[in-house]
mmCIF file of C-alpha atoms and ligand atoms in Angstrom:
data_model
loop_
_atom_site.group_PDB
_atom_site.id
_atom_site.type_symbol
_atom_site.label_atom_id
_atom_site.label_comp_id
_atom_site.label_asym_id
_atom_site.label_seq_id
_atom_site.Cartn_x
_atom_site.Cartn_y
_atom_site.Cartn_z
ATOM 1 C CA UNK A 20 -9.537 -18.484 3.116
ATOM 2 C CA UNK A 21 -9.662 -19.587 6.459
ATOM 3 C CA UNK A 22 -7.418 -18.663 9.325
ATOM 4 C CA UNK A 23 -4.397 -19.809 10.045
ATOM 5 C CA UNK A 24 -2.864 -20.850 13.613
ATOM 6 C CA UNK A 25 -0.620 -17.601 13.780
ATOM 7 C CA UNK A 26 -2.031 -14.694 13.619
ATOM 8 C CA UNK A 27 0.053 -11.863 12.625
ATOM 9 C CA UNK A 28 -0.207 -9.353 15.267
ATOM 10 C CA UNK A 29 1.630 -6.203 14.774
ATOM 11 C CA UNK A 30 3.880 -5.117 18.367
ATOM 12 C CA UNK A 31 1.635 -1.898 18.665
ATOM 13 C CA UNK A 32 -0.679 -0.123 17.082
ATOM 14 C CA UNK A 33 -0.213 3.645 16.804
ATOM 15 C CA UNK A 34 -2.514 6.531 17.354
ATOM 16 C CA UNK A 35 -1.694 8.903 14.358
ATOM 17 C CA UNK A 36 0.583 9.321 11.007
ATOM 18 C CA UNK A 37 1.271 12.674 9.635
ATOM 19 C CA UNK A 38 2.861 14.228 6.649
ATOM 20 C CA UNK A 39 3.323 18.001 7.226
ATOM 21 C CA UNK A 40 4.334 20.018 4.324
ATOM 22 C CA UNK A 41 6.333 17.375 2.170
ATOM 23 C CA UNK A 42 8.201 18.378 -0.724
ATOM 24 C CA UNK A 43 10.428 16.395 -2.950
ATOM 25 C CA UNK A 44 12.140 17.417 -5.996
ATOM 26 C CA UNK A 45 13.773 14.793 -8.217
ATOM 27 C CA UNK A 46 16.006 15.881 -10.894
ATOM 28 C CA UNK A 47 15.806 19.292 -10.297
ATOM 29 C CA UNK A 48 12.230 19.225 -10.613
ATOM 30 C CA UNK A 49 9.334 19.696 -8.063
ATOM 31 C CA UNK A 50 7.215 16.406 -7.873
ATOM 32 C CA UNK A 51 5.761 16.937 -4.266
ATOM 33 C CA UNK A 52 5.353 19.993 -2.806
ATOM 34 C CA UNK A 53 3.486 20.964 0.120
ATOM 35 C CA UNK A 54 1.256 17.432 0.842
ATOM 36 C CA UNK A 55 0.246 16.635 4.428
ATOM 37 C CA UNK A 56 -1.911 13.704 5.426
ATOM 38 C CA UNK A 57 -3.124 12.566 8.531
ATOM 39 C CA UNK A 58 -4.246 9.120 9.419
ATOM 40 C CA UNK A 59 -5.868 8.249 12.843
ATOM 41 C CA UNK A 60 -4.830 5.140 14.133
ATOM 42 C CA UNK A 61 -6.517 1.640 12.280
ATOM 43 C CA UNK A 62 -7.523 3.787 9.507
ATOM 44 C CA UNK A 63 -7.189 2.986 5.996
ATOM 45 C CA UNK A 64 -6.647 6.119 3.939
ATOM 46 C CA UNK A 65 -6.441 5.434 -0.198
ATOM 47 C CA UNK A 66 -4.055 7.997 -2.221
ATOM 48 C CA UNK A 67 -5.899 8.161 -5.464
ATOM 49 C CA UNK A 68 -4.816 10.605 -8.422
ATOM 50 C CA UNK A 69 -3.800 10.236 -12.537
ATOM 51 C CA UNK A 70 -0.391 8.965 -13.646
ATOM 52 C CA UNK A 71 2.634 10.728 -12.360
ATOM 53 C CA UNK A 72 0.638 12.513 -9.697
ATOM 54 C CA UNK A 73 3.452 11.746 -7.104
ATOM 55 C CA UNK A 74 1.525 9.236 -5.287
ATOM 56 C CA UNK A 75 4.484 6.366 -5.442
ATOM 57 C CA UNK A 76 7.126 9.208 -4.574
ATOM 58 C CA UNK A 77 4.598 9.930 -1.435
ATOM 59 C CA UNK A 78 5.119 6.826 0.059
ATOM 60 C CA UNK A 79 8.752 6.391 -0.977
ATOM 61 C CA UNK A 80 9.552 9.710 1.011
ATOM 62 C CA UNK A 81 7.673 8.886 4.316
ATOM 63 C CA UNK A 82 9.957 5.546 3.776
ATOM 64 C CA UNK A 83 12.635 7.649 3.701
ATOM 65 C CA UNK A 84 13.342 6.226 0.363
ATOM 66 C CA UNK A 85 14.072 9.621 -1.428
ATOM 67 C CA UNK A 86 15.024 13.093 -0.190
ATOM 68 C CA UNK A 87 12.453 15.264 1.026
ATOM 69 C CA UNK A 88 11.583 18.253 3.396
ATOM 70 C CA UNK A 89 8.756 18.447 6.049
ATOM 71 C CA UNK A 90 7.566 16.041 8.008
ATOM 72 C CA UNK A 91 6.533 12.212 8.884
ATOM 73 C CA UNK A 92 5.260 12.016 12.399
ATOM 74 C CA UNK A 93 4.017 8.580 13.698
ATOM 75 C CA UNK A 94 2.491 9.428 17.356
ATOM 76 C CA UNK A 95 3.810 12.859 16.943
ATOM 77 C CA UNK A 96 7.831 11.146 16.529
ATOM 78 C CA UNK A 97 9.529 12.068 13.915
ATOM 79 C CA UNK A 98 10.442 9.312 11.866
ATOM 80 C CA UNK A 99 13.408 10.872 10.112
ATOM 81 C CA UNK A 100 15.212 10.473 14.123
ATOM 82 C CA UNK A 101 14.780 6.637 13.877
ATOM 83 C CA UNK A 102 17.085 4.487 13.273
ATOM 84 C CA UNK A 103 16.472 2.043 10.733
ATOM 85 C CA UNK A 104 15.549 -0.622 12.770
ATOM 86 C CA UNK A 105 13.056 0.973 14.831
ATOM 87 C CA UNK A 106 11.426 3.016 11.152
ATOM 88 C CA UNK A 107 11.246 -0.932 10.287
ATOM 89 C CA UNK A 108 9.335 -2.195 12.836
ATOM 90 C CA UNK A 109 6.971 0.706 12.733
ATOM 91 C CA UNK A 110 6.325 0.910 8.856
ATOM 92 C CA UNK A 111 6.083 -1.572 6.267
ATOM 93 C CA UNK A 112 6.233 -0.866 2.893
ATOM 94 C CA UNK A 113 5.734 -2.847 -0.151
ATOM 95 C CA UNK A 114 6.460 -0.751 -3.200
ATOM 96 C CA UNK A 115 4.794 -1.410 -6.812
ATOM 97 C CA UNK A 116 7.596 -3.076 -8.630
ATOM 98 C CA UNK A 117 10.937 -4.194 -6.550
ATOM 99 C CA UNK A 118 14.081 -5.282 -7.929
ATOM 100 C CA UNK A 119 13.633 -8.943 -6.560
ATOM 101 C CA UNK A 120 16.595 -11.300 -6.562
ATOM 102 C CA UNK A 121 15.803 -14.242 -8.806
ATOM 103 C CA UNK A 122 17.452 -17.170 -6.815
ATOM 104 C CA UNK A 123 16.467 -16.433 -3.723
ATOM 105 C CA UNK A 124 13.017 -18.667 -2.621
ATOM 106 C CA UNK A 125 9.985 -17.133 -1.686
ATOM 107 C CA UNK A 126 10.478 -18.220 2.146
ATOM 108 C CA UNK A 127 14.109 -17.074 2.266
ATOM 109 C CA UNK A 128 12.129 -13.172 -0.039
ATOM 110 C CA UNK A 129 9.576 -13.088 2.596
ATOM 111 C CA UNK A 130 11.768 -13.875 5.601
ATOM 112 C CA UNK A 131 13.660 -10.380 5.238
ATOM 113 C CA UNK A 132 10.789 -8.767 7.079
ATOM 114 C CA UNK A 133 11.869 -10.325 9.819
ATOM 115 C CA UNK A 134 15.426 -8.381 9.908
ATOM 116 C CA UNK A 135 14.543 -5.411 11.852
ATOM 117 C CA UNK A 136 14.248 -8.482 14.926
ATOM 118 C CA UNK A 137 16.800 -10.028 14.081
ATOM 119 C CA UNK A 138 19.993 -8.836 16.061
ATOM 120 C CA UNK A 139 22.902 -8.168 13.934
ATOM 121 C CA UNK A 140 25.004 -11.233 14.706
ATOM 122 C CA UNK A 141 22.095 -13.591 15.291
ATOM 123 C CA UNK A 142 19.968 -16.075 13.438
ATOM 124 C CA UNK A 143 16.376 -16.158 12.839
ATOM 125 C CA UNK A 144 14.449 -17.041 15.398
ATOM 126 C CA UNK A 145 11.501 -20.299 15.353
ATOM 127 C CA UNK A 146 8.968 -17.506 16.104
ATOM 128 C CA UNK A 147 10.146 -15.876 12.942
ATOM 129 C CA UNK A 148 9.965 -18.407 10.297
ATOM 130 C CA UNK A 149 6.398 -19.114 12.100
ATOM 131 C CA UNK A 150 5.423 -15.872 11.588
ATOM 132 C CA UNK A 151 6.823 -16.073 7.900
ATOM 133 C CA UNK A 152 4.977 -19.420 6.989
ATOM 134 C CA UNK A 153 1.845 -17.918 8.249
ATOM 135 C CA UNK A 154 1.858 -15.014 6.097
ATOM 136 C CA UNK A 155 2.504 -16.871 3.816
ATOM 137 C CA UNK A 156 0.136 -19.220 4.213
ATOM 138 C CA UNK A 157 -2.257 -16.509 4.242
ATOM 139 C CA UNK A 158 -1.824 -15.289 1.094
ATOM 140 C CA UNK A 159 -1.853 -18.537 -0.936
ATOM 141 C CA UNK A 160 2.126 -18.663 -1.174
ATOM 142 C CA UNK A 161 2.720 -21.519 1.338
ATOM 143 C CA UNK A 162 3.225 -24.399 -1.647
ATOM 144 C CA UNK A 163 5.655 -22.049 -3.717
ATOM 145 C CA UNK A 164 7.569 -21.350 -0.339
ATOM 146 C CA UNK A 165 10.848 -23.066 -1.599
ATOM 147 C CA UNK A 166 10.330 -21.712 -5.229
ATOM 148 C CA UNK A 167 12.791 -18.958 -6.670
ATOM 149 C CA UNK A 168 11.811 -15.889 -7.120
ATOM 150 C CA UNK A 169 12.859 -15.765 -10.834
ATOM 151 C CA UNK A 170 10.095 -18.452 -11.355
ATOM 152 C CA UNK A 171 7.014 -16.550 -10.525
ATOM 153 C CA UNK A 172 4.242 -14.953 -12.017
ATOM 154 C CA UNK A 173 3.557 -11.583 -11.933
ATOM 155 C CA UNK A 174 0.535 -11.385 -9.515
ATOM 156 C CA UNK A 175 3.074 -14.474 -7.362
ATOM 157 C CA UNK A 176 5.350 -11.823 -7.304
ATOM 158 C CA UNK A 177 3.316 -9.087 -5.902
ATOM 159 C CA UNK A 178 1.733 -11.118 -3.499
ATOM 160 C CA UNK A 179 5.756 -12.172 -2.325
ATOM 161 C CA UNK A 180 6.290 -8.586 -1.731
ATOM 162 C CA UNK A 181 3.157 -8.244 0.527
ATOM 163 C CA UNK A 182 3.979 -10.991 2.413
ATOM 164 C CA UNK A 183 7.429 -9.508 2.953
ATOM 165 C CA UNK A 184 5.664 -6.081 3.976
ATOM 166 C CA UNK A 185 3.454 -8.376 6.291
ATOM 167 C CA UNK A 186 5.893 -10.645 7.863
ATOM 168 C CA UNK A 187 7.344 -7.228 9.600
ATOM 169 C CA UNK A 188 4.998 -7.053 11.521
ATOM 170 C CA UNK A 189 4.880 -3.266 11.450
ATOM 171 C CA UNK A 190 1.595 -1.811 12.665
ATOM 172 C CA UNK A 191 1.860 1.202 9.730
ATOM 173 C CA UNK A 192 1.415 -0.386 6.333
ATOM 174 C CA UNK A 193 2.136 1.433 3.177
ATOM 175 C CA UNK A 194 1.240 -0.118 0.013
ATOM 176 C CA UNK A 195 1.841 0.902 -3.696
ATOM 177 C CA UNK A 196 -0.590 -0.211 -5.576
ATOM 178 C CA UNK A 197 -0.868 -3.545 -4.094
ATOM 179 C CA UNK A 198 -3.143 -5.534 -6.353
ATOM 180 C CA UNK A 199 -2.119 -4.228 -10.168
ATOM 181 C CA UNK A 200 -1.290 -7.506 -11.200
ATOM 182 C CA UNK A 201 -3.497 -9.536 -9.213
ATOM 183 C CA UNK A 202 -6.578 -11.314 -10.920
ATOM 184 C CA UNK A 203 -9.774 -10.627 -9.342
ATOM 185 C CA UNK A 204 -9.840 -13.338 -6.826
ATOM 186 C CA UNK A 205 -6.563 -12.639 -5.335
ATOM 187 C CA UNK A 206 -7.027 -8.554 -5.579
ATOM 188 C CA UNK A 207 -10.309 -9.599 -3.119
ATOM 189 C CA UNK A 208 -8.177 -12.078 -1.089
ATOM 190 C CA UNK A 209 -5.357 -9.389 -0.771
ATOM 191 C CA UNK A 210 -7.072 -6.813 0.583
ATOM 192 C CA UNK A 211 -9.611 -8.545 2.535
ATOM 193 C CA UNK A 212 -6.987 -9.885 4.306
ATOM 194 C CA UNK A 213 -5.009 -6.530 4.522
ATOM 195 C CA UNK A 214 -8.533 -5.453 5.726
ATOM 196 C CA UNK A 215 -9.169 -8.206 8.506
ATOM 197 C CA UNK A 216 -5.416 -7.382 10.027
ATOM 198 C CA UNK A 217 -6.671 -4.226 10.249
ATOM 199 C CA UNK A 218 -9.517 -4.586 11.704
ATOM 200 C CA UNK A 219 -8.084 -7.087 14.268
ATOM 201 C CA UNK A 220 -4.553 -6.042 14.714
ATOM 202 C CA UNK A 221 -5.361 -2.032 14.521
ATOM 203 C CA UNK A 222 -3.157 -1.539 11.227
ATOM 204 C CA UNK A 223 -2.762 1.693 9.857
ATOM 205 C CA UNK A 224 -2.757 1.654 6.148
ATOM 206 C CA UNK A 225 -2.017 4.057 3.479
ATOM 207 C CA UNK A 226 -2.339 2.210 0.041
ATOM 208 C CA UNK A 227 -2.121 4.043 -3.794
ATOM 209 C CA UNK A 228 -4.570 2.373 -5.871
ATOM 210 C CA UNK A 229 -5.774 3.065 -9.450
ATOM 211 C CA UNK A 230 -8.824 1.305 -9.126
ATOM 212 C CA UNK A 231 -11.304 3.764 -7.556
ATOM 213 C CA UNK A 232 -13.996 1.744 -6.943
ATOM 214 C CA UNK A 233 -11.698 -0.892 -5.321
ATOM 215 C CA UNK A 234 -10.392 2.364 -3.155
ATOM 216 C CA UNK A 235 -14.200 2.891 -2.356
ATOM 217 C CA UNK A 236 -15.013 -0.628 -0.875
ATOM 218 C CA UNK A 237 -11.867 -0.469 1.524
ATOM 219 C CA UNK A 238 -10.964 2.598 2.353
ATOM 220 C CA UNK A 239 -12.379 5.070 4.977
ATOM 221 C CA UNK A 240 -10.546 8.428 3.983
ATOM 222 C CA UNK A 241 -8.931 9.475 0.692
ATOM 223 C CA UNK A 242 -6.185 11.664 -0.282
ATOM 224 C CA UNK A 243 -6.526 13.034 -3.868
ATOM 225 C CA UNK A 244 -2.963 14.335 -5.806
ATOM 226 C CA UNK A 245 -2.340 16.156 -8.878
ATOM 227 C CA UNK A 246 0.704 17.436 -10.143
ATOM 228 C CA UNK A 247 2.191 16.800 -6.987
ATOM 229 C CA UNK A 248 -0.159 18.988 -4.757
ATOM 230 C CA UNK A 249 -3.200 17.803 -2.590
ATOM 231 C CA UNK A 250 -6.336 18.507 -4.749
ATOM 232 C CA UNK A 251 -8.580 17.311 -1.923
ATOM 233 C CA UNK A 252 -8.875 14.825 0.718
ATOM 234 C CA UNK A 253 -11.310 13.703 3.350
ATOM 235 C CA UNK A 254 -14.063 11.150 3.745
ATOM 236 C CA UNK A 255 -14.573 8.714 0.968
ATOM 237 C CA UNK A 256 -17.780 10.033 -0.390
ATOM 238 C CA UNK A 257 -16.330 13.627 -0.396
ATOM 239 C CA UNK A 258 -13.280 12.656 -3.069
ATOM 240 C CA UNK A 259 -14.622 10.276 -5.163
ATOM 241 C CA UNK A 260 -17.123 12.944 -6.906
ATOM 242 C CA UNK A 261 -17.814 12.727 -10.546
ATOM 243 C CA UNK A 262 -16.686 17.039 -10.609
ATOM 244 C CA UNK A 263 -13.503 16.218 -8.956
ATOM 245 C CA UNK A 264 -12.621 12.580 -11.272
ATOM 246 C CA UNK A 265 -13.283 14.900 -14.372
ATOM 247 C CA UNK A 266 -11.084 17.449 -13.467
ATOM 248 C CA UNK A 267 -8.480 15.682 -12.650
ATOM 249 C CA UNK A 268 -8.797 12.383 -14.103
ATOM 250 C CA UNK A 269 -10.119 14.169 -17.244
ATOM 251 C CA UNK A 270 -12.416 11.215 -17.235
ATOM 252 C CA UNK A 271 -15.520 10.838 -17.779
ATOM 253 C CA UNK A 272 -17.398 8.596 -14.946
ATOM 254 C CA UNK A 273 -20.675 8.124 -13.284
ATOM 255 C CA UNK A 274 -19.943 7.859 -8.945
ATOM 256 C CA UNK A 275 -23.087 5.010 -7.877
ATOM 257 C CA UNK A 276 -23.677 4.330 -4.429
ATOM 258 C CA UNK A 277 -23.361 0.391 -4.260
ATOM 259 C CA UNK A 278 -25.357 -1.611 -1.980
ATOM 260 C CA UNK A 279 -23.334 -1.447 1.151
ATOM 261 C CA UNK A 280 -23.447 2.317 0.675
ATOM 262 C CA UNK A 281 -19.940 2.871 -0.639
ATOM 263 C CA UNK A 282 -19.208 4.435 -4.282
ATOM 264 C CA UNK A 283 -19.246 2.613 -7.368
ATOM 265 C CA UNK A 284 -16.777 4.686 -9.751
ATOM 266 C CA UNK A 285 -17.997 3.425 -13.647
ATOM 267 C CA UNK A 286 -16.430 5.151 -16.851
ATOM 268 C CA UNK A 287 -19.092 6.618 -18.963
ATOM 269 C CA UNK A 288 -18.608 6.544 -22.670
ATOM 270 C CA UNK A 289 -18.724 9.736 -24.591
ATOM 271 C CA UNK A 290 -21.821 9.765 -27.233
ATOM 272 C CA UNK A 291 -20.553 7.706 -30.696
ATOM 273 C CA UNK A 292 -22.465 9.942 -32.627
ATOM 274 C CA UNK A 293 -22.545 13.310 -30.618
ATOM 275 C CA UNK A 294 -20.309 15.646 -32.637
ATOM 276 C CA UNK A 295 -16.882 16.243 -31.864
ATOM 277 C CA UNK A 296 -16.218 19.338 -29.658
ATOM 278 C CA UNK A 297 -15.476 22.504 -31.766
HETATM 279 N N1 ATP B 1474 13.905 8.893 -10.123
HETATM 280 C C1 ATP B 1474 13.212 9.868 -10.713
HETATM 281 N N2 ATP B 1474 13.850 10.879 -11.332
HETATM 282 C C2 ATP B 1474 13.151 11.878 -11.924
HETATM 283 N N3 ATP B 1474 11.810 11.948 -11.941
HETATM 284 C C3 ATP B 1474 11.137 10.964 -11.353
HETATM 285 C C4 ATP B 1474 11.796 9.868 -10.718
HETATM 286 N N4 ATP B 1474 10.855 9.044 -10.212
HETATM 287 C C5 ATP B 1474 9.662 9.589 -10.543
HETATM 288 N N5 ATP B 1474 9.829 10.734 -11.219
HETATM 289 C C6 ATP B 1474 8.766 11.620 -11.726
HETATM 290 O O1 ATP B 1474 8.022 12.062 -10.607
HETATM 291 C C7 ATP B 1474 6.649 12.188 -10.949
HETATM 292 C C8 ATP B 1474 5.823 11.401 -9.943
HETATM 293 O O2 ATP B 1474 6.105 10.033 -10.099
HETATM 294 P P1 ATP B 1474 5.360 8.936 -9.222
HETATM 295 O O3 ATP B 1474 5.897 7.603 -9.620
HETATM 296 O O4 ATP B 1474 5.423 9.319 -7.804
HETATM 297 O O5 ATP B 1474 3.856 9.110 -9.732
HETATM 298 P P2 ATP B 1474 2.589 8.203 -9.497
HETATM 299 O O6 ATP B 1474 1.485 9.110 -9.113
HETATM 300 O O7 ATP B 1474 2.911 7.094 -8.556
HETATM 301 O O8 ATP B 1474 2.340 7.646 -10.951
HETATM 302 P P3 ATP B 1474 1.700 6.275 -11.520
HETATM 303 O O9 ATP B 1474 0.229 6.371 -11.265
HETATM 304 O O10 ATP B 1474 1.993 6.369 -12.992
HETATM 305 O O11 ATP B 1474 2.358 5.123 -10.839
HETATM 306 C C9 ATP B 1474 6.508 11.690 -12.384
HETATM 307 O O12 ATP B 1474 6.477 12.811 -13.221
HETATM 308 C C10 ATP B 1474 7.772 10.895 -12.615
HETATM 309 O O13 ATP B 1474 8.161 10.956 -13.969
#
């Protein structure tokens, strides 16, 4: 992949993002209650945990997507006293599987990130569909550009609603489970890229994934949930144990350290001819 003209460079990078004490209930039922996170600055933190731990509804509520109580500081501001605009161009978030409009092209899809600049009366500007073809550029979408959205693939699509996410230009980044559909090239290109703006840009991100040892190569911290409650958190190599993936995974895996030093999670058949527990 190699780099385009326009780099995406967020406004500016933040120091910290905190959840304190979030709880959400959804249908009269507790699915989050009392998570905090913190992530410093150009971190990227991974929330890992089984099915229906809450980690979707996590990022939803510090989107401000769903109802919930406590707290989502972003360099110690509130974000529930922003306005929508401003929340915009601090956070991105591209969630798993969006309702996406089937006429509308992939520029016109990807060009919404650029709304929160975009005064309410005005037009896009040249610096916005620049910034919009070189995301999209980026992530191999620049010769579907005029194609609807209805005539995608699923991995086309996903990588439509990252570029959306992208084109905001938000220095936060929350992703839900970004490369699910992705084939293994473009789940490396994805978050190698994801990684690089990081690296460059000082992007804070906060992705679920289900792939653990995916999670491993890229993040630096981890947040583990279970039944909507932190089960642990911390440095990679302190979450991503074989105890804590058998308790709560109720899998069971083998953790290898791979050769840049970062943990390999494998599955681990049972026996075929140990006998079945009594
Ligand atoms: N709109 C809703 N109304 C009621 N319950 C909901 C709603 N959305 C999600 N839930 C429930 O909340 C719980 C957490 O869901 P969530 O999607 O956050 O989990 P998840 O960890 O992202 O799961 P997965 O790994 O399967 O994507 C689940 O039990 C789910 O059934």
């Amino acid at each position: 992949m190699s780099a385009p003209p326009n780099p995406v460079n967020p406004v500016n990078p933040v120091n910290t993002v905190e959840v304190r004490d979030l709880g959400v209930s959804l249908d009269g039922r507790p699915v989050l209650s009392g998570v905090g996170l913190s992530a410093r600055g150009g971190e990227w933190l991974a929330v890992i945990g089984p099915n229906g731990a809450g980690k979707s509804t996590l990022l939803r509520a510090m989107m401000g997507l769903v109802e919930a109580s406590g707290e989502v500081l972003v360099d110690g501001v509130p974000a529930r006293g922003l306005g929508p605009r401003r929340r915009a161009r601090l956070m991105a978030y591209a969630p798993q599987d969006p309702l996406l409009p089937p006429h509308l092209t992939v520029f016109e899809y990807a060009m919404l990130g650029r709304t929160p600049y975009i005064s309410y009366l005005g037009r896009e500007s040249r610096s916005d569909r620049s910034v919009t073809g070189s995301v999209l550029e980026r992530l191999d979408l620049a010769a579907l550009a005029d194609r609807p959205l209805g005539n995608l693939s699923g991995g086309e699509r996903q990588r439509v609603v990252l570029a959306r996410a992208l084109a905001q230009q938000a220095p936060v980044l929350l992703l839900d489970e970004p490369t699910t559909a992705l084939d293994l090239g473009h789940q490396q290109q994805v978050l190698e890229l994801v990684d690089r703006l990081r690296l460059a840009d000082g992007l804070t991100v906060i992705t679920t994934i289900h792939d653990l040892s995916l999670a491993g190569q890229y993040a630096d911290a981890m947040l583990l949930l279970a039944r909507g409650a932190l089960a642990a958190a911390g440095p990679v190599a302190d979450v991503l144990t074989e105890p804590l993936l058998a308790r709560h995974f109720g899998a069971r895996v083998r953790v290898d350290t791979g050769p840049d030093g970062r943990p390999l999670v494998n599955l681990v058949r049972p026996r075929q001819d140990a006998p079945e527990p009594a």
